[in-house]
């Protein structure tokens, strides 16, 4: 079992940056693909980015490609989401998730473990 805790959210101006962290419990963090998703009020959960076990394979939603970077540090049991050039439409609760597959997936229903999320608000 894996427990995930997100941090790093907050209020930022249009064009600003934030780095989200997802700290995982357990000794097998390196055996989980990690994903970031987001959910805005009244909207469905949306895929943002995902990374495989070793970090060599990454996927991004078209809406964040070139602005967001997902990474992981297996020695620290932590995944990250660096968010640059933030826009008001990026405002949402950001959640991290873990999946046992080596290859990351963009489908949220395939992830086994979820954090509670961290709020990101981008002002215009």
GROMACS .gro file of N, CA and C in nm:
model
  372
    1UNK      N    1   0.084  -0.119   0.000
    1UNK     CA    2   0.000   0.000   0.000
    1UNK      C    3   0.088   0.125   0.000
    2UNK      N    4   0.040   0.227  -0.068
    2UNK     CA    5   0.114   0.354  -0.078
    2UNK      C    6   0.023   0.466  -0.032
    3UNK      N    7   0.077   0.555   0.050
    3UNK     CA    8   0.005   0.676   0.089
    3UNK      C    9   0.074   0.795   0.026
    4UNK      N   10  -0.005   0.884  -0.030
    4UNK     CA   11   0.048   0.997  -0.106
    4UNK      C   12   0.002   1.128  -0.043
    5UNK      N   13   0.094   1.222  -0.031
    5UNK     CA   14   0.061   1.354   0.024
    5UNK      C   15   0.118   1.461  -0.067
    6UNK      N   16   0.030   1.544  -0.121
    6UNK     CA   17   0.071   1.653  -0.208
    6UNK      C   18   0.100   1.779  -0.126
    7UNK      N   19   0.188   1.862  -0.180
    7UNK     CA   20   0.216   1.992  -0.120
    7UNK      C   21   0.266   2.086  -0.229
    8UNK      N   22   0.273   2.214  -0.196
    8UNK     CA   23   0.329   2.310  -0.288
    8UNK      C   24   0.229   2.397  -0.362
    9UNK      N   25   0.101   2.371  -0.341
    9UNK     CA   26   0.001   2.454  -0.406
    9UNK      C   27  -0.006   2.592  -0.344
   10UNK      N   28  -0.084   2.680  -0.406
   10UNK     CA   29  -0.100   2.814  -0.354
   10UNK      C   30  -0.158   2.907  -0.457
   11UNK      N   31  -0.149   3.035  -0.426
   11UNK     CA   32  -0.199   3.140  -0.515
   11UNK      C   33  -0.081   3.202  -0.588
   12UNK      N   34  -0.093   3.211  -0.719
   12UNK     CA   35   0.015   3.266  -0.800
   12UNK      C   36  -0.045   3.353  -0.910
   13UNK      N   37   0.030   3.451  -0.956
   13UNK     CA   38  -0.018   3.538  -1.063
   13UNK      C   39   0.000   3.471  -1.199
   14UNK      N   40  -0.079   3.516  -1.294
   14UNK     CA   41  -0.069   3.472  -1.432
   14UNK      C   42   0.076   3.486  -1.479
   15UNK      N   43   0.132   3.376  -1.533
   15UNK     CA   44   0.269   3.375  -1.579
   15UNK      C   45   0.369   3.327  -1.476
   16UNK      N   46   0.323   3.305  -1.355
   16UNK     CA   47   0.411   3.261  -1.248
   16UNK      C   48   0.436   3.112  -1.250
   17UNK      N   49   0.509   3.065  -1.147
   17UNK     CA   50   0.547   2.925  -1.138
   17UNK      C   51   0.519   2.869  -1.000
   18UNK      N   52   0.496   2.740  -0.997
   18UNK     CA   53   0.485   2.664  -0.872
   18UNK      C   54   0.547   2.528  -0.894
   19UNK      N   55   0.597   2.468  -0.787
   19UNK     CA   56   0.641   2.329  -0.794
   19UNK      C   57   0.563   2.249  -0.691
   20UNK      N   58   0.491   2.151  -0.740
   20UNK     CA   59   0.417   2.061  -0.653
   20UNK      C   60   0.502   1.940  -0.620
   21UNK      N   61   0.484   1.890  -0.500
   21UNK     CA   62   0.552   1.768  -0.457
   21UNK      C   63   0.449   1.665  -0.416
   22UNK      N   64   0.482   1.540  -0.436
   22UNK     CA   65   0.397   1.428  -0.395
   22UNK      C   66   0.487   1.331  -0.319
   23UNK      N   67   0.474   1.331  -0.187
   23UNK     CA   68   0.555   1.244  -0.103
   23UNK      C   69   0.483   1.112  -0.080
   24UNK      N   70   0.554   1.002  -0.102
   24UNK     CA   71   0.494   0.869  -0.090
   24UNK      C   72   0.553   0.792   0.027
   25UNK      N   73   0.469   0.718   0.095
   25UNK     CA   74   0.515   0.631   0.201
   25UNK      C   75   0.556   0.497   0.140
   26UNK      N   76   0.626   0.416   0.217
   26UNK     CA   77   0.659   0.282   0.171
   26UNK      C   78   0.797   0.275   0.106
   27UNK      N   79   0.843   0.150   0.090
   27UNK     CA   80   0.979   0.130   0.038
   27UNK      C   81   0.981   0.088  -0.107
   28UNK      N   82   0.865   0.090  -0.173
   28UNK     CA   83   0.860   0.043  -0.312
   28UNK      C   84   0.818   0.154  -0.407
   29UNK      N   85   0.848   0.277  -0.372
   29UNK     CA   86   0.807   0.390  -0.455
   29UNK      C   87   0.858   0.373  -0.598
   30UNK      N   88   0.978   0.320  -0.613
   30UNK     CA   89   1.037   0.303  -0.744
   30UNK      C   90   0.966   0.203  -0.833
   31UNK      N   91   0.869   0.130  -0.778
   31UNK     CA   92   0.792   0.032  -0.854
   31UNK      C   93   0.654   0.083  -0.891
   32UNK      N   94   0.633   0.213  -0.881
   32UNK     CA   95   0.504   0.272  -0.917
   32UNK      C   96   0.525   0.380  -1.022
   33UNK      N   97   0.442   0.377  -1.123
   33UNK     CA   98   0.431   0.492  -1.210
   33UNK      C   99   0.351   0.598  -1.134
   34UNK      N  100   0.380   0.723  -1.160
   34UNK     CA  101   0.314   0.833  -1.091
   34UNK      C  102   0.244   0.923  -1.192
   35UNK      N  103   0.128   0.970  -1.152
   35UNK     CA  104   0.053   1.060  -1.238
   35UNK      C  105   0.007   1.183  -1.161
   36UNK      N  106  -0.009   1.291  -1.233
   36UNK     CA  107  -0.072   1.412  -1.179
   36UNK      C  108  -0.201   1.437  -1.257
   37UNK      N  109  -0.305   1.465  -1.182
   37UNK     CA  110  -0.435   1.499  -1.240
   37UNK      C  111  -0.483   1.627  -1.175
   38UNK      N  112  -0.583   1.688  -1.234
   38UNK     CA  113  -0.640   1.808  -1.174
   38UNK      C  114  -0.791   1.808  -1.193
   39UNK      N  115  -0.857   1.876  -1.101
   39UNK     CA  116  -1.002   1.886  -1.109
   39UNK      C  117  -1.045   2.025  -1.065
   40UNK      N  118  -1.112   2.094  -1.156
   40UNK     CA  119  -1.167   2.227  -1.128
   40UNK      C  120  -1.313   2.211  -1.089
   41UNK      N  121  -1.368   2.308  -1.016
   41UNK     CA  122  -1.508   2.299  -0.974
   41UNK      C  123  -1.601   2.280  -1.093
   42UNK      N  124  -1.688   2.181  -1.083
   42UNK     CA  125  -1.785   2.156  -1.188
   42UNK      C  126  -1.731   2.087  -1.311
   43UNK      N  127  -1.604   2.047  -1.305
   43UNK     CA  128  -1.543   1.981  -1.421
   43UNK      C  129  -1.495   1.841  -1.384
   44UNK      N  130  -1.476   1.758  -1.485
   44UNK     CA  131  -1.427   1.623  -1.462
   44UNK      C  132  -1.277   1.626  -1.432
   45UNK      N  133  -1.233   1.518  -1.366
   45UNK     CA  134  -1.090   1.504  -1.340
   45UNK      C  135  -1.016   1.494  -1.473
   46UNK      N  136  -0.904   1.565  -1.481
   46UNK     CA  137  -0.831   1.577  -1.606
   46UNK      C  138  -0.686   1.533  -1.588
   47UNK      N  139  -0.638   1.453  -1.683
   47UNK     CA  140  -0.498   1.412  -1.682
   47UNK      C  141  -0.407   1.531  -1.707
   48UNK      N  142  -0.295   1.536  -1.633
   48UNK     CA  143  -0.198   1.644  -1.652
   48UNK      C  144  -0.065   1.588  -1.701
   49UNK      N  145  -0.008   1.492  -1.625
   49UNK     CA  146   0.123   1.438  -1.661
   49UNK      C  147   0.143   1.304  -1.591
   50UNK      N  148   0.232   1.222  -1.646
   50UNK     CA  149   0.263   1.093  -1.585
   50UNK      C  150   0.407   1.057  -1.613
   51UNK      N  151   0.462   0.973  -1.524
   51UNK     CA  152   0.604   0.935  -1.536
   51UNK      C  153   0.618   0.790  -1.495
   52UNK      N  154   0.703   0.716  -1.566
   52UNK     CA  155   0.725   0.575  -1.538
   52UNK      C  156   0.819   0.553  -1.422
   53UNK      N  157   0.845   0.427  -1.395
   53UNK     CA  158   0.924   0.387  -1.278
   53UNK      C  159   1.056   0.462  -1.266
   54UNK      N  160   1.132   0.462  -1.375
   54UNK     CA  161   1.267   0.518  -1.370
   54UNK      C  162   1.271   0.665  -1.408
   55UNK      N  163   1.158   0.716  -1.453
   55UNK     CA  164   1.154   0.854  -1.498
   55UNK      C  165   1.190   0.873  -1.644
   56UNK      N  166   1.220   0.762  -1.713
   56UNK     CA  167   1.261   0.774  -1.852
   56UNK      C  168   1.146   0.798  -1.948
   57UNK      N  169   1.025   0.766  -1.906
   57UNK     CA  170   0.910   0.785  -1.994
   57UNK      C  171   0.812   0.881  -1.927
   58UNK      N  172   0.775   0.983  -2.000
   58UNK     CA  173   0.680   1.081  -1.948
   58UNK      C  174   0.572   1.112  -2.051
   59UNK      N  175   0.454   1.147  -2.003
   59UNK     CA  176   0.344   1.188  -2.087
   59UNK      C  177   0.286   1.318  -2.032
   60UNK      N  178   0.236   1.401  -2.123
   60UNK     CA  179   0.176   1.527  -2.084
   60UNK      C  180   0.046   1.549  -2.160
   61UNK      N  181  -0.047   1.616  -2.094
   61UNK     CA  182  -0.165   1.665  -2.164
   61UNK      C  183  -0.123   1.776  -2.259
   62UNK      N  184  -0.190   1.788  -2.370
   62UNK     CA  185  -0.155   1.891  -2.468
   62UNK      C  186  -0.163   2.031  -2.406
   63UNK      N  187  -0.255   2.048  -2.313
   63UNK     CA  188  -0.277   2.180  -2.254
   63UNK      C  189  -0.161   2.228  -2.167
   64UNK      N  190  -0.076   2.135  -2.124
   64UNK     CA  191   0.036   2.175  -2.036
   64UNK      C  192   0.173   2.147  -2.099
   65UNK      N  193   0.174   2.085  -2.213
   65UNK     CA  194   0.301   2.049  -2.277
   65UNK      C  195   0.383   2.174  -2.303
   66UNK      N  196   0.510   2.168  -2.264
   66UNK     CA  197   0.598   2.283  -2.281
   66UNK      C  198   0.597   2.379  -2.165
   67UNK      N  199   0.500   2.364  -2.075
   67UNK     CA  200   0.491   2.453  -1.957
   67UNK      C  201   0.514   2.377  -1.827
   68UNK      N  202   0.470   2.252  -1.821
   68UNK     CA  203   0.483   2.170  -1.701
   68UNK      C  204   0.588   2.062  -1.723
   69UNK      N  205   0.656   2.024  -1.614
   69UNK     CA  206   0.755   1.916  -1.620
   69UNK      C  207   0.735   1.823  -1.501
   70UNK      N  208   0.717   1.696  -1.530
   70UNK     CA  209   0.704   1.597  -1.424
   70UNK      C  210   0.839   1.530  -1.403
   71UNK      N  211   0.871   1.501  -1.279
   71UNK     CA  212   0.996   1.433  -1.247
   71UNK      C  213   0.977   1.353  -1.119
   72UNK      N  214   1.078   1.276  -1.085
   72UNK     CA  215   1.070   1.198  -0.962
   72UNK      C  216   1.209   1.176  -0.905
   73UNK      N  217   1.214   1.159  -0.775
   73UNK     CA  218   1.339   1.125  -0.707
   73UNK      C  219   1.308   1.001  -0.624
   74UNK      N  220   1.345   0.885  -0.674
   74UNK     CA  221   1.310   0.760  -0.607
   74UNK      C  222   1.380   0.747  -0.471
   75UNK      N  223   1.497   0.810  -0.457
   75UNK     CA  224   1.567   0.804  -0.329
   75UNK      C  225   1.491   0.881  -0.222
   76UNK      N  226   1.412   0.980  -0.264
   76UNK     CA  227   1.335   1.062  -0.170
   76UNK      C  228   1.188   1.024  -0.167
   77UNK      N  229   1.150   0.920  -0.243
   77UNK     CA  230   1.010   0.879  -0.248
   77UNK      C  231   0.917   0.995  -0.285
   78UNK      N  232   0.959   1.076  -0.379
   78UNK     CA  233   0.884   1.197  -0.411
   78UNK      C  234   0.875   1.217  -0.562
   79UNK      N  235   0.755   1.256  -0.605
   79UNK     CA  236   0.734   1.298  -0.743
   79UNK      C  237   0.707   1.449  -0.743
   80UNK      N  238   0.740   1.513  -0.854
   80UNK     CA  239   0.727   1.658  -0.862
   80UNK      C  240   0.651   1.697  -0.989
   81UNK      N  241   0.592   1.814  -0.983
   81UNK     CA  242   0.533   1.875  -1.101
   81UNK      C  243   0.574   2.022  -1.101
   82UNK      N  244   0.668   2.055  -1.187
   82UNK     CA  245   0.710   2.194  -1.204
   82UNK      C  246   0.615   2.260  -1.303
   83UNK      N  247   0.551   2.367  -1.260
   83UNK     CA  248   0.451   2.435  -1.343
   83UNK      C  249   0.497   2.577  -1.370
   84UNK      N  250   0.523   2.607  -1.495
   84UNK     CA  251   0.567   2.740  -1.537
   84UNK      C  252   0.463   2.803  -1.628
   85UNK      N  253   0.473   2.933  -1.646
   85UNK     CA  254   0.380   3.007  -1.733
   85UNK      C  255   0.236   2.974  -1.698
   86UNK      N  256   0.205   2.978  -1.572
   86UNK     CA  257   0.071   2.940  -1.528
   86UNK      C  258  -0.033   3.038  -1.579
   87UNK      N  259  -0.149   2.981  -1.611
   87UNK     CA  260  -0.260   3.058  -1.666
   87UNK      C  261  -0.383   3.038  -1.577
   88UNK      N  262  -0.477   3.131  -1.578
   88UNK     CA  263  -0.597   3.115  -1.494
   88UNK      C  264  -0.669   2.982  -1.516
   89UNK      N  265  -0.666   2.930  -1.636
   89UNK     CA  266  -0.734   2.802  -1.662
   89UNK      C  267  -0.662   2.683  -1.601
   90UNK      N  268  -0.545   2.705  -1.542
   90UNK     CA  269  -0.476   2.598  -1.469
   90UNK      C  270  -0.528   2.586  -1.326
   91UNK      N  271  -0.614   2.677  -1.284
   91UNK     CA  272  -0.669   2.674  -1.149
   91UNK      C  273  -0.748   2.546  -1.127
   92UNK      N  274  -0.711   2.472  -1.022
   92UNK     CA  275  -0.775   2.344  -0.993
   92UNK      C  276  -0.713   2.285  -0.867
   93UNK      N  277  -0.773   2.179  -0.818
   93UNK     CA  278  -0.709   2.093  -0.718
   93UNK      C  279  -0.624   1.993  -0.795
   94UNK      N  280  -0.498   1.985  -0.758
   94UNK     CA  281  -0.405   1.893  -0.824
   94UNK      C  282  -0.383   1.772  -0.735
   95UNK      N  283  -0.399   1.654  -0.794
   95UNK     CA  284  -0.386   1.530  -0.721
   95UNK      C  285  -0.279   1.443  -0.783
   96UNK      N  286  -0.202   1.375  -0.700
   96UNK     CA  287  -0.108   1.277  -0.752
   96UNK      C  288  -0.163   1.137  -0.729
   97UNK      N  289  -0.118   1.046  -0.811
   97UNK     CA  290  -0.168   0.909  -0.806
   97UNK      C  291  -0.056   0.813  -0.839
   98UNK      N  292  -0.069   0.690  -0.790
   98UNK     CA  293   0.033   0.587  -0.812
   98UNK      C  294  -0.030   0.464  -0.874
   99UNK      N  295   0.046   0.401  -0.964
   99UNK     CA  296  -0.001   0.283  -1.035
   99UNK      C  297   0.114   0.183  -1.045
  100UNK      N  298   0.085   0.055  -1.033
  100UNK     CA  299   0.189  -0.048  -1.031
  100UNK      C  300   0.253  -0.073  -1.167
  101UNK      N  301   0.194  -0.025  -1.274
  101UNK     CA  302   0.249  -0.053  -1.406
  101UNK      C  303   0.379   0.023  -1.429
  102UNK      N  304   0.472  -0.037  -1.500
  102UNK     CA  305   0.599   0.027  -1.531
  102UNK      C  306   0.579   0.142  -1.629
  103UNK      N  307   0.486   0.122  -1.722
  103UNK     CA  308   0.457   0.225  -1.821
  103UNK      C  309   0.344   0.312  -1.769
  104UNK      N  310   0.362   0.442  -1.763
  104UNK     CA  311   0.257   0.527  -1.707
  104UNK      C  312   0.135   0.533  -1.798
  105UNK      N  313   0.021   0.557  -1.738
  105UNK     CA  314  -0.104   0.567  -1.812
  105UNK      C  315  -0.168   0.703  -1.789
  106UNK      N  316  -0.248   0.747  -1.886
  106UNK     CA  317  -0.318   0.874  -1.871
  106UNK      C  318  -0.460   0.853  -1.819
  107UNK      N  319  -0.500   0.728  -1.799
  107UNK     CA  320  -0.637   0.697  -1.759
  107UNK      C  321  -0.648   0.695  -1.607
  108UNK      N  322  -0.725   0.785  -1.551
  108UNK     CA  323  -0.726   0.800  -1.406
  108UNK      C  324  -0.782   0.677  -1.337
  109UNK      N  325  -0.873   0.603  -1.401
  109UNK     CA  326  -0.937   0.490  -1.333
  109UNK      C  327  -0.841   0.371  -1.317
  110UNK      N  328  -0.724   0.378  -1.379
  110UNK     CA  329  -0.627   0.269  -1.365
  110UNK      C  330  -0.530   0.292  -1.249
  111UNK      N  331  -0.535   0.407  -1.187
  111UNK     CA  332  -0.446   0.435  -1.075
  111UNK      C  333  -0.506   0.379  -0.946
  112UNK      N  334  -0.419   0.316  -0.867
  112UNK     CA  335  -0.465   0.247  -0.747
  112UNK      C  336  -0.470   0.336  -0.624
  113UNK      N  337  -0.379   0.432  -0.616
  113UNK     CA  338  -0.365   0.513  -0.495
  113UNK      C  339  -0.367   0.660  -0.530
  114UNK      N  340  -0.431   0.739  -0.442
  114UNK     CA  341  -0.449   0.882  -0.466
  114UNK      C  342  -0.419   0.961  -0.342
  115UNK      N  343  -0.362   1.080  -0.361
  115UNK     CA  344  -0.351   1.175  -0.253
  115UNK      C  345  -0.479   1.256  -0.242
  116UNK      N  346  -0.483   1.347  -0.146
  116UNK     CA  347  -0.603   1.429  -0.124
  116UNK      C  348  -0.603   1.556  -0.208
  117UNK      N  349  -0.488   1.592  -0.261
  117UNK     CA  350  -0.483   1.707  -0.350
  117UNK      C  351  -0.431   1.833  -0.285
  118UNK      N  352  -0.387   1.925  -0.369
  118UNK     CA  353  -0.341   2.057  -0.325
  118UNK      C  354  -0.398   2.160  -0.421
  119UNK      N  355  -0.447   2.271  -0.365
  119UNK     CA  356  -0.515   2.372  -0.446
  119UNK      C  357  -0.414   2.463  -0.514
  120UNK      N  358  -0.435   2.483  -0.643
  120UNK     CA  359  -0.356   2.580  -0.720
  120UNK      C  360  -0.454   2.683  -0.775
  121UNK      N  361  -0.427   2.809  -0.745
  121UNK     CA  362  -0.511   2.918  -0.794
  121UNK      C  363  -0.424   3.018  -0.867
  122UNK      N  364  -0.459   3.046  -0.993
  122UNK     CA  365  -0.383   3.139  -1.075
  122UNK      C  366  -0.471   3.261  -1.101
  123UNK      N  367  -0.424   3.375  -1.056
  123UNK     CA  368  -0.501   3.498  -1.075
  123UNK      C  369  -0.468   3.563  -1.209
  124UNK      N  370  -0.568   3.629  -1.265
  124UNK     CA  371  -0.549   3.693  -1.397
  124UNK      C  372  -0.497   3.835  -1.383
   0.00000   0.00000   0.00000
